[in-house]
Short mmCIF file of C-alpha atoms and ligand atoms in Angstrom, two decimals:
data_model
loop_
_atom_site.label_atom_id
_atom_site.label_comp_id
_atom_site.label_asym_id
_atom_site.label_seq_id
_atom_site.Cartn_x
_atom_site.Cartn_y
_atom_site.Cartn_z
CA UNK A 1 16.80 112.83 -76.90
CA UNK A 2 19.99 111.03 -75.86
CA UNK A 3 22.93 112.63 -74.02
CA UNK A 4 24.68 113.39 -77.28
CA UNK A 5 21.66 115.45 -78.37
CA UNK A 6 21.07 113.08 -81.28
CA UNK A 7 17.52 111.86 -81.72
CA UNK A 8 17.21 108.38 -80.26
CA UNK A 9 17.44 105.64 -82.87
CA UNK A 10 14.14 104.31 -84.11
CA UNK A 11 13.12 101.20 -82.22
CA UNK A 12 12.14 98.38 -84.55
CA UNK A 13 9.65 95.70 -83.60
CA UNK A 14 11.73 92.92 -85.11
CA UNK A 15 15.24 92.83 -86.45
CA UNK A 16 16.24 89.73 -88.41
CA UNK A 17 19.91 88.86 -88.84
CA UNK A 18 20.58 86.80 -91.94
CA UNK A 19 19.01 86.47 -95.38
CA UNK A 20 18.97 82.70 -95.93
CA UNK A 21 15.75 80.67 -95.97
CA UNK A 22 15.40 81.03 -92.17
CA UNK A 23 15.78 84.82 -92.16
CA UNK A 24 13.62 85.44 -95.21
CA UNK A 25 10.83 83.09 -94.07
CA UNK A 26 10.86 84.90 -90.72
CA UNK A 27 10.64 88.18 -92.66
CA UNK A 28 7.60 86.97 -94.66
CA UNK A 29 5.76 86.00 -91.49
CA UNK A 30 6.78 89.07 -89.48
CA UNK A 31 5.85 91.38 -92.36
CA UNK A 32 2.45 89.74 -92.73
CA UNK A 33 1.95 90.28 -88.97
CA UNK A 34 2.57 94.00 -89.73
CA UNK A 35 5.70 94.16 -87.60
CA UNK A 36 7.64 95.96 -90.37
CA UNK A 37 10.74 93.77 -89.95
CA UNK A 38 14.21 94.76 -91.09
CA UNK A 39 16.49 92.03 -92.46
CA UNK A 40 20.24 92.57 -92.40
CA UNK A 41 21.58 90.33 -95.13
CA UNK A 42 25.03 89.64 -93.68
CA UNK A 43 27.90 89.14 -96.09
CA UNK A 44 26.26 86.28 -97.96
CA UNK A 45 23.08 87.57 -99.56
CA UNK A 46 20.60 84.68 -99.65
CA UNK A 47 22.72 82.54 -97.32
CA UNK A 48 24.29 79.20 -98.16
CA UNK A 49 21.38 78.10 -100.33
CA UNK A 50 22.26 80.78 -102.86
CA UNK A 51 25.59 79.01 -103.38
CA UNK A 52 23.85 75.75 -104.21
CA UNK A 53 23.24 74.91 -107.82
CA UNK A 54 19.90 73.12 -107.66
CA UNK A 55 17.61 72.36 -104.73
CA UNK A 56 15.64 69.22 -105.46
CA UNK A 57 13.99 68.62 -102.11
CA UNK A 58 12.24 71.91 -101.36
CA UNK A 59 8.51 71.22 -101.62
CA UNK A 60 6.66 72.89 -104.44
CA UNK A 61 9.41 72.59 -107.05
CA UNK A 62 9.08 69.11 -108.61
CA UNK A 63 11.74 69.92 -111.21
CA UNK A 64 14.10 71.52 -108.68
CA UNK A 65 14.89 75.20 -108.28
CA UNK A 66 18.18 77.11 -108.50
CA UNK A 67 19.61 78.04 -105.10
CA UNK A 68 20.05 81.73 -105.87
CA UNK A 69 16.69 81.79 -107.65
CA UNK A 70 14.97 80.41 -104.54
CA UNK A 71 16.72 83.04 -102.41
CA UNK A 72 15.60 85.83 -104.76
CA UNK A 73 12.01 84.56 -104.75
CA UNK A 74 11.96 84.47 -100.95
CA UNK A 75 13.35 88.00 -100.76
CA UNK A 76 10.81 89.26 -103.29
CA UNK A 77 8.01 87.63 -101.30
CA UNK A 78 9.23 89.20 -98.03
CA UNK A 79 9.52 92.64 -99.63
CA UNK A 80 6.08 92.26 -101.21
CA UNK A 81 4.62 92.13 -97.70
CA UNK A 82 6.64 95.13 -96.51
CA UNK A 83 9.86 93.67 -95.07
CA UNK A 84 12.96 95.80 -95.62
CA UNK A 85 16.11 93.98 -96.68
CA UNK A 86 19.38 95.88 -96.25
CA UNK A 87 22.84 94.76 -97.33
CA UNK A 88 24.52 95.33 -93.99
CA UNK A 89 26.35 93.33 -91.35
CA UNK A 90 25.90 93.28 -87.57
CA UNK A 91 29.28 93.84 -85.92
CA UNK A 92 28.23 94.09 -82.26
CA UNK A 93 25.14 92.86 -80.48
CA UNK A 94 24.12 93.90 -76.97
CA UNK A 95 21.40 91.75 -75.46
CA UNK A 96 21.90 93.01 -71.88
CA UNK A 97 18.67 95.02 -71.96
CA UNK A 98 15.68 95.68 -74.17
CA UNK A 99 15.36 97.11 -76.68
CA UNK A 100 18.31 95.07 -77.92
CA UNK A 101 21.08 97.10 -79.56
CA UNK A 102 22.80 96.02 -82.72
CA UNK A 103 25.72 97.93 -84.17
CA UNK A 104 26.05 97.35 -87.90
CA UNK A 105 28.70 98.41 -90.41
CA UNK A 106 26.57 101.53 -91.00
CA UNK A 107 24.43 102.38 -87.99
CA UNK A 108 23.03 101.43 -84.61
CA UNK A 109 19.69 99.67 -84.55
CA UNK A 110 17.41 99.02 -81.59
CA UNK A 111 14.81 96.27 -81.68
CA UNK A 112 12.18 94.94 -79.30
CA UNK A 113 12.64 91.40 -80.64
CA UNK A 114 15.52 89.79 -82.45
CA UNK A 115 15.52 86.82 -84.81
CA UNK A 116 18.97 85.35 -85.32
CA UNK A 117 19.26 83.49 -88.61
CA UNK A 118 22.97 83.87 -89.20
CA UNK A 119 23.47 80.33 -90.52
CA UNK A 120 26.77 78.52 -90.70
CA UNK A 121 30.08 78.68 -92.56
CA UNK A 122 32.24 75.94 -94.08
CA UNK A 123 34.77 74.06 -91.97
CA UNK A 124 38.34 74.17 -93.27
CA UNK A 125 40.70 71.21 -93.45
CA UNK A 126 43.42 73.28 -91.76
CA UNK A 127 46.22 71.68 -93.73
CA UNK A 128 49.36 73.11 -95.31
CA UNK A 129 48.69 75.02 -98.50
CA UNK A 130 44.92 75.27 -98.00
CA UNK A 131 44.76 78.92 -96.95
CA UNK A 132 47.50 80.04 -99.35
CA UNK A 133 45.77 78.42 -102.34
CA UNK A 134 42.17 79.38 -101.49
CA UNK A 135 40.83 81.10 -104.60
CA UNK A 136 43.72 79.60 -106.58
CA UNK A 137 42.20 76.15 -106.88
CA UNK A 138 41.01 75.53 -103.32
CA UNK A 139 37.28 76.21 -103.03
CA UNK A 140 34.30 75.66 -100.72
CA UNK A 141 31.64 76.37 -103.36
CA UNK A 142 31.24 74.34 -106.54
CA UNK A 143 28.45 76.58 -107.82
CA UNK A 144 30.71 79.62 -107.53
CA UNK A 145 33.92 78.12 -108.90
CA UNK A 146 33.02 74.97 -110.86
CA UNK A 147 33.08 76.78 -114.19
CA UNK A 148 36.80 77.51 -113.80
CA UNK A 149 37.53 73.79 -113.96
CA UNK A 150 36.29 73.10 -117.46
CA UNK A 151 38.04 69.95 -118.75
CA UNK A 152 40.25 69.88 -115.66
CA UNK A 153 40.58 67.34 -112.91
CA UNK A 154 39.29 68.14 -109.45
CA UNK A 155 39.36 66.55 -106.02
CA UNK A 156 36.48 66.69 -103.56
CA UNK A 157 36.86 66.00 -99.83
CA UNK A 158 33.95 64.70 -97.73
CA UNK A 159 31.38 61.95 -97.59
CA UNK A 160 28.18 63.82 -96.74
CA UNK A 161 25.35 65.16 -98.91
CA UNK A 162 27.29 68.34 -99.73
CA UNK A 163 30.38 66.51 -100.99
CA UNK A 164 28.46 64.08 -103.16
CA UNK A 165 26.01 66.65 -104.50
CA UNK A 166 28.79 69.09 -105.36
CA UNK A 167 30.93 66.32 -106.88
CA UNK A 168 28.03 65.51 -109.20
CA UNK A 169 27.68 69.18 -110.10
CA UNK A 170 31.42 69.43 -110.84
CA UNK A 171 31.18 66.61 -113.40
CA UNK A 172 29.42 69.14 -115.67
CA UNK A 173 32.72 70.96 -116.08
CA UNK A 174 35.59 68.80 -114.93
CA UNK A 175 36.99 65.92 -116.98
CA UNK A 176 37.20 63.82 -113.82
CA UNK A 177 36.33 64.17 -110.15
CA UNK A 178 38.03 62.24 -107.35
CA UNK A 179 36.16 62.01 -104.04
CA UNK A 180 38.50 61.51 -101.10
CA UNK A 181 36.71 60.29 -98.00
CA UNK A 182 38.15 59.33 -94.63
CA UNK A 183 35.97 56.21 -94.26
CA UNK A 184 34.76 53.55 -96.69
CA UNK A 185 31.08 54.35 -96.18
CA UNK A 186 29.33 57.60 -96.96
CA UNK A 187 26.90 59.39 -94.70
CA UNK A 188 25.22 61.00 -97.73
CA UNK A 189 21.68 60.03 -98.70
CA UNK A 190 21.19 56.80 -100.68
CA UNK A 191 20.03 58.60 -103.82
CA UNK A 192 23.21 60.69 -104.01
CA UNK A 193 25.39 57.65 -103.33
CA UNK A 194 23.70 55.83 -106.19
CA UNK A 195 24.21 58.78 -108.55
CA UNK A 196 27.91 59.23 -107.80
CA UNK A 197 28.57 55.51 -108.15
CA UNK A 198 26.85 55.49 -111.53
CA UNK A 199 28.74 58.54 -112.80
CA UNK A 200 31.68 57.45 -114.95
CA UNK A 201 33.56 60.71 -114.32
CA UNK A 202 33.73 60.09 -110.55
CA UNK A 203 36.39 57.97 -108.83
CA UNK A 204 36.83 57.30 -105.14
CA UNK A 205 39.80 57.27 -102.82
CA UNK A 206 38.44 55.86 -99.57
CA UNK A 207 39.82 55.51 -96.05
CA UNK A 208 41.99 58.48 -96.94
CA UNK A 209 42.56 62.10 -96.01
CA UNK A 210 44.16 65.01 -97.82
CA UNK A 211 47.12 66.18 -95.77
CA UNK A 212 48.62 68.90 -97.94
CA UNK A 213 47.78 71.07 -100.93
CA UNK A 214 50.70 71.41 -103.28
CA UNK A 215 51.24 74.31 -105.68
CA UNK A 216 52.75 77.76 -105.89
CA UNK A 217 50.61 80.01 -108.08
CA UNK A 218 47.76 77.49 -108.19
CA UNK A 219 46.83 74.01 -107.01
CA UNK A 220 48.95 71.38 -108.76
CA UNK A 221 48.45 68.30 -106.58
CA UNK A 222 47.31 67.07 -103.19
CA UNK A 223 49.04 64.74 -100.79
CA UNK A 224 46.76 61.91 -99.72
CA UNK A 225 47.29 59.61 -96.74
CA UNK A 226 45.63 56.21 -96.41
CA UNK A 227 44.41 56.19 -92.80
CA UNK A 228 44.74 52.40 -92.54
CA UNK A 229 48.11 51.71 -94.17
CA UNK A 230 49.45 55.26 -93.55
CA UNK A 231 50.82 55.19 -97.12
CA UNK A 232 51.10 58.62 -98.75
CA UNK A 233 50.48 59.30 -102.44
CA UNK A 234 50.49 62.45 -104.52
CA UNK A 235 47.43 63.02 -106.68
CA UNK A 236 47.80 65.50 -109.51
CA UNK A 237 44.74 67.77 -109.56
CA UNK A 238 43.73 71.26 -110.66
CA UNK A 239 41.33 71.96 -107.86
CA UNK A 240 40.40 70.95 -104.32
CA UNK A 241 36.80 71.35 -103.18
CA UNK A 242 36.28 70.91 -99.44
CA UNK A 243 32.85 69.91 -98.10
CA UNK A 244 33.39 68.60 -94.59
CA UNK A 245 30.59 70.36 -92.72
CA UNK A 246 29.89 73.74 -91.22
CA UNK A 247 30.23 75.78 -88.03
CA UNK A 248 27.40 78.03 -86.84
CA UNK A 249 27.93 81.79 -87.20
CA UNK A 250 27.28 82.64 -83.57
CA UNK A 251 30.64 83.83 -82.25
CA UNK A 252 29.38 87.38 -81.75
CA UNK A 253 26.75 86.10 -79.33
CA UNK A 254 29.07 83.94 -77.24
CA UNK A 255 28.65 84.66 -73.55
CA UNK A 256 25.27 86.33 -74.10
CA UNK A 257 23.13 83.35 -75.08
CA UNK A 258 23.29 79.71 -73.95
CA UNK A 259 25.05 77.63 -76.59
CA UNK A 260 26.21 74.07 -77.11
CA UNK A 261 29.91 73.24 -77.05
CA UNK A 262 29.95 73.49 -80.84
CA UNK A 263 28.46 76.99 -80.77
CA UNK A 264 24.85 76.19 -81.73
CA UNK A 265 22.48 78.52 -79.87
CA UNK A 266 20.22 76.59 -77.49
CA UNK A 267 16.52 77.13 -78.15
CA UNK A 268 13.31 75.62 -76.88
CA UNK A 269 10.71 74.13 -79.21
CA UNK A 270 9.28 77.63 -79.72
CA UNK A 271 12.62 78.90 -81.15
CA UNK A 272 13.15 80.97 -77.98
CA UNK A 273 16.80 81.45 -76.91
CA UNK A 274 17.91 81.93 -73.31
CA UNK A 275 16.96 85.63 -73.33
CA UNK A 276 13.24 86.44 -73.76
CA UNK A 277 12.62 88.21 -77.05
CA UNK A 278 15.54 86.53 -78.82
CA UNK A 279 14.54 83.82 -81.28
CA UNK A 280 16.81 81.70 -83.44
CA UNK A 281 16.10 79.93 -86.72
CA UNK A 282 18.10 77.80 -89.12
CA UNK A 283 21.63 76.48 -88.81
CA UNK A 284 22.67 78.89 -86.05
CA UNK A 285 20.58 76.64 -83.79
CA UNK A 286 20.31 73.43 -85.79
CA UNK A 287 23.08 70.82 -85.77
CA UNK A 288 20.70 68.07 -86.90
CA UNK A 289 18.63 68.81 -89.99
CA UNK A 290 20.20 71.70 -91.92
CA UNK A 291 17.74 71.56 -94.78
CA UNK A 292 16.29 74.51 -96.66
CA UNK A 293 12.81 73.39 -95.71
CA UNK A 294 13.62 72.93 -92.00
CA UNK A 295 15.41 76.28 -91.83
CA UNK A 296 12.46 77.97 -93.53
CA UNK A 297 10.10 76.27 -91.07
CA UNK A 298 12.17 77.45 -88.12
CA UNK A 299 12.12 80.98 -89.54
CA UNK A 300 8.34 80.96 -89.78
CA UNK A 301 8.04 79.59 -86.24
CA UNK A 302 10.48 82.20 -84.88
CA UNK A 303 8.47 85.03 -86.44
CA UNK A 304 5.16 83.66 -85.14
CA UNK A 305 6.65 83.47 -81.65
CA UNK A 306 8.17 86.95 -81.92
CA UNK A 307 4.71 88.23 -82.87
CA UNK A 308 3.11 86.51 -79.86
CA UNK A 309 5.88 87.78 -77.59
CA UNK A 310 5.31 91.40 -78.64
CA UNK A 311 1.52 91.03 -78.41
CA UNK A 312 1.73 89.58 -74.89
CA UNK A 313 3.83 92.54 -73.86
CA UNK A 314 1.14 94.98 -74.94
CA UNK A 315 -1.47 93.35 -72.70
P1 NAP B 401 28.15 66.43 -92.99
O1 NAP B 401 26.91 65.67 -93.24
O2 NAP B 401 28.52 66.79 -91.59
O3 NAP B 401 29.33 65.60 -93.65
C1 NAP B 401 30.64 66.00 -93.50
C2 NAP B 401 31.52 64.97 -94.17
O4 NAP B 401 32.87 65.41 -94.09
C3 NAP B 401 31.44 63.60 -93.51
O5 NAP B 401 31.46 62.61 -94.48
C4 NAP B 401 32.69 63.58 -92.66
O6 NAP B 401 33.24 62.30 -92.53
C5 NAP B 401 33.65 64.42 -93.44
N1 NAP B 401 34.62 65.13 -92.60
C6 NAP B 401 34.38 65.88 -91.50
N2 NAP B 401 35.52 66.40 -91.03
C7 NAP B 401 36.50 65.96 -91.82
C8 NAP B 401 37.91 66.16 -91.86
N3 NAP B 401 38.53 66.93 -90.97
N4 NAP B 401 38.62 65.55 -92.84
C9 NAP B 401 38.01 64.77 -93.76
N5 NAP B 401 36.68 64.56 -93.79
C10 NAP B 401 35.93 65.15 -92.84
O7 NAP B 401 28.19 67.84 -93.78
P2 NAP B 401 27.46 68.26 -95.15
O8 NAP B 401 27.66 67.27 -96.21
O9 NAP B 401 27.91 69.67 -95.37
O10 NAP B 401 25.94 68.27 -94.78
C11 NAP B 401 25.49 69.07 -93.68
C12 NAP B 401 23.98 68.91 -93.54
O11 NAP B 401 23.35 69.49 -94.68
C13 NAP B 401 23.55 67.45 -93.48
O12 NAP B 401 22.50 67.35 -92.57
C14 NAP B 401 23.07 67.18 -94.89
O13 NAP B 401 22.06 66.18 -94.94
C15 NAP B 401 22.53 68.53 -95.30
N6 NAP B 401 22.60 68.69 -96.76
C16 NAP B 401 21.55 68.22 -97.48
C17 NAP B 401 21.54 68.29 -98.86
C18 NAP B 401 20.37 67.76 -99.61
O14 NAP B 401 19.47 67.22 -98.98
N7 NAP B 401 20.31 67.87 -100.91
C19 NAP B 401 22.63 68.87 -99.53
C20 NAP B 401 23.71 69.33 -98.77
C21 NAP B 401 23.68 69.22 -97.39
P3 NAP B 401 32.50 61.15 -91.65
O15 NAP B 401 31.34 60.69 -92.50
O16 NAP B 401 33.56 60.13 -91.47
O17 NAP B 401 32.09 61.82 -90.38
#
């Protein structure tokens, strides 16, 4: 019993933070190793993949698979093997001693091993009008909000896979899509570049940045600056979709685990973070690949290592 006369909290073998492909793959492996893992979903059930319309490059689905469908299948598979998935959010994590202590919105949890799969969140443009008009035409998720732009014109910012993929998705609804990119070459994969160039609904404004979102009740236009000539033009648009990358969701662990300058948790090739017993999978530790398949692979590896770590301790 603790000082407060409350029974001590149950000590879990493995607690997994995050319910994207990394967290749920870790849950499948940890459950099959009979570690009875608990997954805390975080705010975004299924992670970023569940906001994606179609995943075409996850092996095993030659015709593609819906993002939320893939997330649901992974969760079902994890639960089938005995993992518990709870809609809850870690608000404080104490890694100073083992078992690790995690305070959630609802309770305190103790765990012998921790798998952090908290993923990443979109980067904002940080320009005038962006915050004020978020949800009123400014969006970071085409799958969530595309439908609202039926027969309307939308603007997409970015030149990576996300921007091009989401621009293509938006052409299903919007009458026209303008991609504004700060350079004249795209970093997106060749296949996506080919598809956007062939799509008659998509136009490009290159070497340009959006500097302001204009509108009162809703987005009415964006101010665009040519980065070479510095000329400014106003583009009338009903929506602004921003896809300029992500930041890892690791702030809560700052100062406790070694991280890169950008906040990615440093891990070794066995997914081990700087504190023994803490493993990290997916975008919280991956600035390079950020694919569903790589995150899932990291999740599996993290769970295998957590299993070995706990077994070694018993010996
Ligand atoms: P990303 O590859 O980092 O691309 C971000 C884009 O935004 C770049 O074109 C960048 O321009 C631009 N950008 C960054 N900051 C900006 C700013 N302040 N103002 C204007 N433009 C800005 O991000 P992502 O597209 O989200 O992709 C992230 C990772 O997920 C990548 O590894 C990608 O391959 C992967 N992903 C894969 C798929 C798929 O395979 N189907 C789908 C989505 C994402 P510069 O090019 O000039 O730097």
